[in-house]
CSV table of C-alpha atoms in Angstrom, one decimal:
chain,number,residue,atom,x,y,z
F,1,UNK,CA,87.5,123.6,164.7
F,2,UNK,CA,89.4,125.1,161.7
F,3,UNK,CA,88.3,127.5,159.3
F,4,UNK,CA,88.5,126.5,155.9
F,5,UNK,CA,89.0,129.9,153.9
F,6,UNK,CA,88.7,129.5,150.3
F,7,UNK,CA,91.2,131.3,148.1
F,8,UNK,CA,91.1,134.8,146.1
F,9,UNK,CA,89.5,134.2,142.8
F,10,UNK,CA,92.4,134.3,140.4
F,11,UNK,CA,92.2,136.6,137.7
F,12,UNK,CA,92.2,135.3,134.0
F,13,UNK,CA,95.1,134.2,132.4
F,14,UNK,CA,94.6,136.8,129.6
F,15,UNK,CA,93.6,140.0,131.5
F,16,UNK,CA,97.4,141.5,131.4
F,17,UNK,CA,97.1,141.5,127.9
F,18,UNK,CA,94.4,144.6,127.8
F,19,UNK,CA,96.9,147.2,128.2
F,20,UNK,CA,99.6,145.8,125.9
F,21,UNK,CA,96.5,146.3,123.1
F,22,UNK,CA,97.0,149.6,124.8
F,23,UNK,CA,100.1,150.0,124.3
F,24,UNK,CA,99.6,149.1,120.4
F,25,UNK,CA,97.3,151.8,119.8
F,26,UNK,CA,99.6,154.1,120.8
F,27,UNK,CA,102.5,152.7,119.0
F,28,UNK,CA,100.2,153.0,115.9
F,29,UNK,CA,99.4,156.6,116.4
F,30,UNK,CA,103.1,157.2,116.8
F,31,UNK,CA,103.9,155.4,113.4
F,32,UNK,CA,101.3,156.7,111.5
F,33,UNK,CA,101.9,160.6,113.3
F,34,UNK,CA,104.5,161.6,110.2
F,35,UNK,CA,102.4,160.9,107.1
F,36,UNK,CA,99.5,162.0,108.8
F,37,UNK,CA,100.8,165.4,109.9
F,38,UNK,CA,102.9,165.5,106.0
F,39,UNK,CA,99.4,165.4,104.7
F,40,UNK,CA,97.8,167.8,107.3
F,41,UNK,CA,100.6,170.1,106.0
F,42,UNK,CA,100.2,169.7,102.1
F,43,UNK,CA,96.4,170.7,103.2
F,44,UNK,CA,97.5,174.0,104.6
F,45,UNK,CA,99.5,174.5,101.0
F,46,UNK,CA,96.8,173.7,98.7
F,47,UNK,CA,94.7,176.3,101.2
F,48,UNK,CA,97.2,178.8,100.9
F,49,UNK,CA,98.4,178.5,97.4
F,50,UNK,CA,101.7,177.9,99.0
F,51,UNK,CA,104.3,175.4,98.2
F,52,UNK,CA,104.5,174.1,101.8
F,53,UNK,CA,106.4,170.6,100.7
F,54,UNK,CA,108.1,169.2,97.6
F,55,UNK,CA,106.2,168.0,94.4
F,56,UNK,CA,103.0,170.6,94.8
F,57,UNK,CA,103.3,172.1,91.4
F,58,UNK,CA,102.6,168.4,90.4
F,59,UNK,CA,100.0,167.6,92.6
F,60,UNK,CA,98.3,170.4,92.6
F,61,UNK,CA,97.0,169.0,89.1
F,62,UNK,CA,94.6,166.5,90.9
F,63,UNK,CA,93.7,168.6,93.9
F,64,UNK,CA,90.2,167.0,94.3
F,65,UNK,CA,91.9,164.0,94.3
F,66,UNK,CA,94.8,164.7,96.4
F,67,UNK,CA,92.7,166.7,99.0
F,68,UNK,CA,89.9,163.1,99.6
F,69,UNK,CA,92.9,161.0,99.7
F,70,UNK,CA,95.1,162.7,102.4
F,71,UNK,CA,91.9,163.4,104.5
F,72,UNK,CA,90.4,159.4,104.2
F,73,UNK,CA,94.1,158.2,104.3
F,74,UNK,CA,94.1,160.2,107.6
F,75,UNK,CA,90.9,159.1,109.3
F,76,UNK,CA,91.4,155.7,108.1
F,77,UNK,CA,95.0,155.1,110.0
F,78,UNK,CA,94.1,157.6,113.0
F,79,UNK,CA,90.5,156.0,113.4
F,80,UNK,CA,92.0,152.7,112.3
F,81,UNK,CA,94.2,152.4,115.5
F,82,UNK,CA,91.8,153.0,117.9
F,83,UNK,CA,89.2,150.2,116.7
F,84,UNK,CA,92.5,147.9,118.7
F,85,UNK,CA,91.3,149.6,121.8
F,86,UNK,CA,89.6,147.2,124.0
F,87,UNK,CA,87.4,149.4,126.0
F,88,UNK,CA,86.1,151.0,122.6
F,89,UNK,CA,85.6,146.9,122.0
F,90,UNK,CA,83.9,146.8,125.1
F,91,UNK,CA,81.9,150.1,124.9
F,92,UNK,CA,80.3,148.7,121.3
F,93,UNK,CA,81.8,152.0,119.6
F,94,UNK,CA,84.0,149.4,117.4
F,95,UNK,CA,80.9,148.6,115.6
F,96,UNK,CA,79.9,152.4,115.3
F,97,UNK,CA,83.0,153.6,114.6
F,98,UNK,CA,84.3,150.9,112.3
F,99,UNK,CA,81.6,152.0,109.2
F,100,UNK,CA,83.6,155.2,109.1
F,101,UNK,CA,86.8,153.3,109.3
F,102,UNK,CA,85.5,151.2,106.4
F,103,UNK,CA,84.4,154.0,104.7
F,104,UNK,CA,87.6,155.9,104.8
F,105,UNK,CA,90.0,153.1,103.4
F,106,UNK,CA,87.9,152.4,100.6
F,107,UNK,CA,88.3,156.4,99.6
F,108,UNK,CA,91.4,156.3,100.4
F,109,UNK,CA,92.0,153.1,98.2
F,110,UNK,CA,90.1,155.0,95.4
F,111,UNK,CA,91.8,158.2,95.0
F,112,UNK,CA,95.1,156.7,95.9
F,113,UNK,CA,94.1,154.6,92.7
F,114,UNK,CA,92.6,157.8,91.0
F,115,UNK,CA,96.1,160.3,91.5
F,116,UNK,CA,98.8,157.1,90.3
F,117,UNK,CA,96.2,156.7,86.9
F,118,UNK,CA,95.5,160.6,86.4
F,119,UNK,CA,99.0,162.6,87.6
F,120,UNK,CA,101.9,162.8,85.3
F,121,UNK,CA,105.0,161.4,86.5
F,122,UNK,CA,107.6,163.0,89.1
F,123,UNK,CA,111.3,163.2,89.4
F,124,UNK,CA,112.4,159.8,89.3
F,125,UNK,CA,109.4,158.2,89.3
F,126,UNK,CA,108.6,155.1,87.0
F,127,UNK,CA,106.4,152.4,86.5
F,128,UNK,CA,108.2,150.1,89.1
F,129,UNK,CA,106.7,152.5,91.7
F,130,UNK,CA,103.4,153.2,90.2
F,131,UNK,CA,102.8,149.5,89.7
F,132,UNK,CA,103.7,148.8,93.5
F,133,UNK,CA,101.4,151.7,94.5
F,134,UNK,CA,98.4,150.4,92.5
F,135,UNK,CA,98.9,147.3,94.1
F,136,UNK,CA,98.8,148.8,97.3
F,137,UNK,CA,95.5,150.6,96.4
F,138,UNK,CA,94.1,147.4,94.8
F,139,UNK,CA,95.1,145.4,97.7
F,140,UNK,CA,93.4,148.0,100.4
F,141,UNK,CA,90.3,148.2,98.6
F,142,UNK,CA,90.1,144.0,98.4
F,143,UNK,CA,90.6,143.5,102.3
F,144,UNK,CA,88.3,146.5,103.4
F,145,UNK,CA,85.7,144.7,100.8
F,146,UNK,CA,86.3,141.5,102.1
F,147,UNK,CA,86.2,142.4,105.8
F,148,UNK,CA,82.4,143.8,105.4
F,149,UNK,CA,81.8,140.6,102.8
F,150,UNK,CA,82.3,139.0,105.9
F,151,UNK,CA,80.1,140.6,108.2
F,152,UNK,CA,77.1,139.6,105.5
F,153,UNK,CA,74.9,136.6,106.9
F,154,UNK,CA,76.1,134.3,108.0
F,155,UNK,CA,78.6,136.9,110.1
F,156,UNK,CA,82.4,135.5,110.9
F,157,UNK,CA,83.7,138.0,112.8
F,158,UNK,CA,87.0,136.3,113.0
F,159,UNK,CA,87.3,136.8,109.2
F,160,UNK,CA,86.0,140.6,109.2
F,161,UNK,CA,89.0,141.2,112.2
F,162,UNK,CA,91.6,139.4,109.7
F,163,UNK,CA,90.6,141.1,106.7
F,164,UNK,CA,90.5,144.7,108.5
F,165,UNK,CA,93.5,144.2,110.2
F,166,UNK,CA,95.2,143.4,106.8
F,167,UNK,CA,93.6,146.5,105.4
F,168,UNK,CA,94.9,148.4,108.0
F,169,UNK,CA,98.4,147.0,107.5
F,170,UNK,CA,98.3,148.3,104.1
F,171,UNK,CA,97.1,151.8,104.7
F,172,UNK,CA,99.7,152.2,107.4
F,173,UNK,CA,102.9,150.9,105.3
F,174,UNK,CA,103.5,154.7,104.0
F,175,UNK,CA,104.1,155.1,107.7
F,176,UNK,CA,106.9,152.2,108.2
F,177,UNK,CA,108.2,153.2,105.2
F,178,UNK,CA,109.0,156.3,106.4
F,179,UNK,CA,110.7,155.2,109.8
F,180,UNK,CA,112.8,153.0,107.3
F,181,UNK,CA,113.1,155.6,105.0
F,182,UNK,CA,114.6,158.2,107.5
F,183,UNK,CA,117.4,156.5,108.7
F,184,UNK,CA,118.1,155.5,105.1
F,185,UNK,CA,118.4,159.0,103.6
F,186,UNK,CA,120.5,160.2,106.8
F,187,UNK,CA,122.8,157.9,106.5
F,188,UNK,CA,123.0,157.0,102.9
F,189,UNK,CA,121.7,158.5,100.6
F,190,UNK,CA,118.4,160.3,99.0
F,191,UNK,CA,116.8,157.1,98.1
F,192,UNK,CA,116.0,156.6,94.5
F,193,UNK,CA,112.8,154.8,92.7
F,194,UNK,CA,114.2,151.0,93.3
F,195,UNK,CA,114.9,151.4,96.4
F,196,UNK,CA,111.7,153.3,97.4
F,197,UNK,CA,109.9,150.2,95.8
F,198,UNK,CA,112.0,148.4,97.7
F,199,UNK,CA,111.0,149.8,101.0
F,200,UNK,CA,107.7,150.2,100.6
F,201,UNK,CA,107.7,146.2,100.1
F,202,UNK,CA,109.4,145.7,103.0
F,203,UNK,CA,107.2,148.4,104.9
F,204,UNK,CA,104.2,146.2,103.9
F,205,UNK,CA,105.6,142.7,104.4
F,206,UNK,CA,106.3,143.8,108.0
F,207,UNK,CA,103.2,145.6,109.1
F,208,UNK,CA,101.5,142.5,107.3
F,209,UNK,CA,103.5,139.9,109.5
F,210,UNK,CA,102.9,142.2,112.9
F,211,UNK,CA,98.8,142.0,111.6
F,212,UNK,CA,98.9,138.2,111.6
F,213,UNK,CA,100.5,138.1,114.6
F,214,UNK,CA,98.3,140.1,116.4
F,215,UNK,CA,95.5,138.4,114.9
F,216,UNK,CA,96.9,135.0,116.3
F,217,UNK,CA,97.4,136.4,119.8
F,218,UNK,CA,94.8,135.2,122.7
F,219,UNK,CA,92.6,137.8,123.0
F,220,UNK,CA,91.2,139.2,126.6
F,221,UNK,CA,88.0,137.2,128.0
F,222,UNK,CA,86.6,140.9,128.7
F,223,UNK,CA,87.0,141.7,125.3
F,224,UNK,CA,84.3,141.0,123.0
F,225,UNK,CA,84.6,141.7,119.4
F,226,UNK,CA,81.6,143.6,117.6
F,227,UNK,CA,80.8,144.4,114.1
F,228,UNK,CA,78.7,146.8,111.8
């Protein structure tokens, strides 16, 4: 008589897609490494007195402000990234850790508002760029707002995840912009106020378009999303 013998249970469909989240994580920490370590060494200037990086005799004029916004800015993009992790996701650490991540964008947003309204202007700076940074600011401090709105009762996760991720988007553009910018200047030329506007809108419109796309993606069956 023959043995029947049933099959290896397949694995689901969506379990390869863990490590590419993975795989984003790092890619964010990479992009958001230069502002982050930029800031990390204007902190060391203001500490020292020093002028460790262009523009200090300017900021220096709002060093409260300056010094909350590089250290928020940072937590938010660094702690930002790893809330994508899926075993954080799976630990419940996303909910923990996201109320700090919430917290730091909407200092970040604030002070980021705070220095464009209280320092004078720079070299080449004018009100094309101030505008597009307030609306950068403005537009951080709506999505983090709405992301927790959304946890209220009755909770939809799925619009906290969109609205975060479109804050985080935002808060990470300075670090697009700068992979664009880099290039630009090397080959170029220094790049002057229009067409720093001009990449900072196109840093934003892509890291918004790689949020929504990674939004739309079908997410891991072992993954479960958690909230504050």
């Amino acid at each position: 008589m023959l043995r029947t013998m049933n099959p290896p249970p397949r694995a689901p469909a969506s379990a390869p897609r863990a490590p590419r989240l993975g795989l984003l994580v790092f890619g964010l920490l990479v992009l958001t490494a230069p502002p982050v370590a930029m800031g990390v060494v204007r902190l060391v200037g203001m500490g020292l007195g020093r002028e460790t990086l262009p523009d200090h005799a300017r900021l220096m004029t709002q060093p409260a402000f300056l010094g909350a916004h590089i250290v928020s800015a940072s937590l938010f993009v660094t702690l930002g990234a790893l809330q994508f992790a899926p075993a954080l996701r799976r630990s419940g650490l996303h909910a923990r850790l996201g109320r700090f991540v919430a917290l730091a964008g909407g200092v970040a947003a604030a002070t980021g508002l705070g220095l464009v309204a209280t320092l004078p202007y720079g070299e080449g700076e004018g009100l094309l760029l101030r505008g597009l940074r307030v609306v950068s600011g403005l537009a951080l401090a709506t999505c983090v707002c709405l992301g927790l709105l959304a946890l209220r009762a009755p909770r939809d996760l799925r619009r906290h995840r969109a609205w975060m991720m479109r804050a985080y988007a935002t808060g990470a553009a300075t670090g697009t912009q700068f992979l664009i910018a880099l290039p630009y200047a090397s080959i170029v030329a220094e790049p002057s106020q229009e067409v720093l506007v001009l990449l900072l809108a196109v840093a934003w419109g892509i890291n918004l378009a790689v949020a929504e796309w990674v939004r739309r993606r079908p997410q891991p069956q072992s993954v479960r999303w958690e909230a504050a």
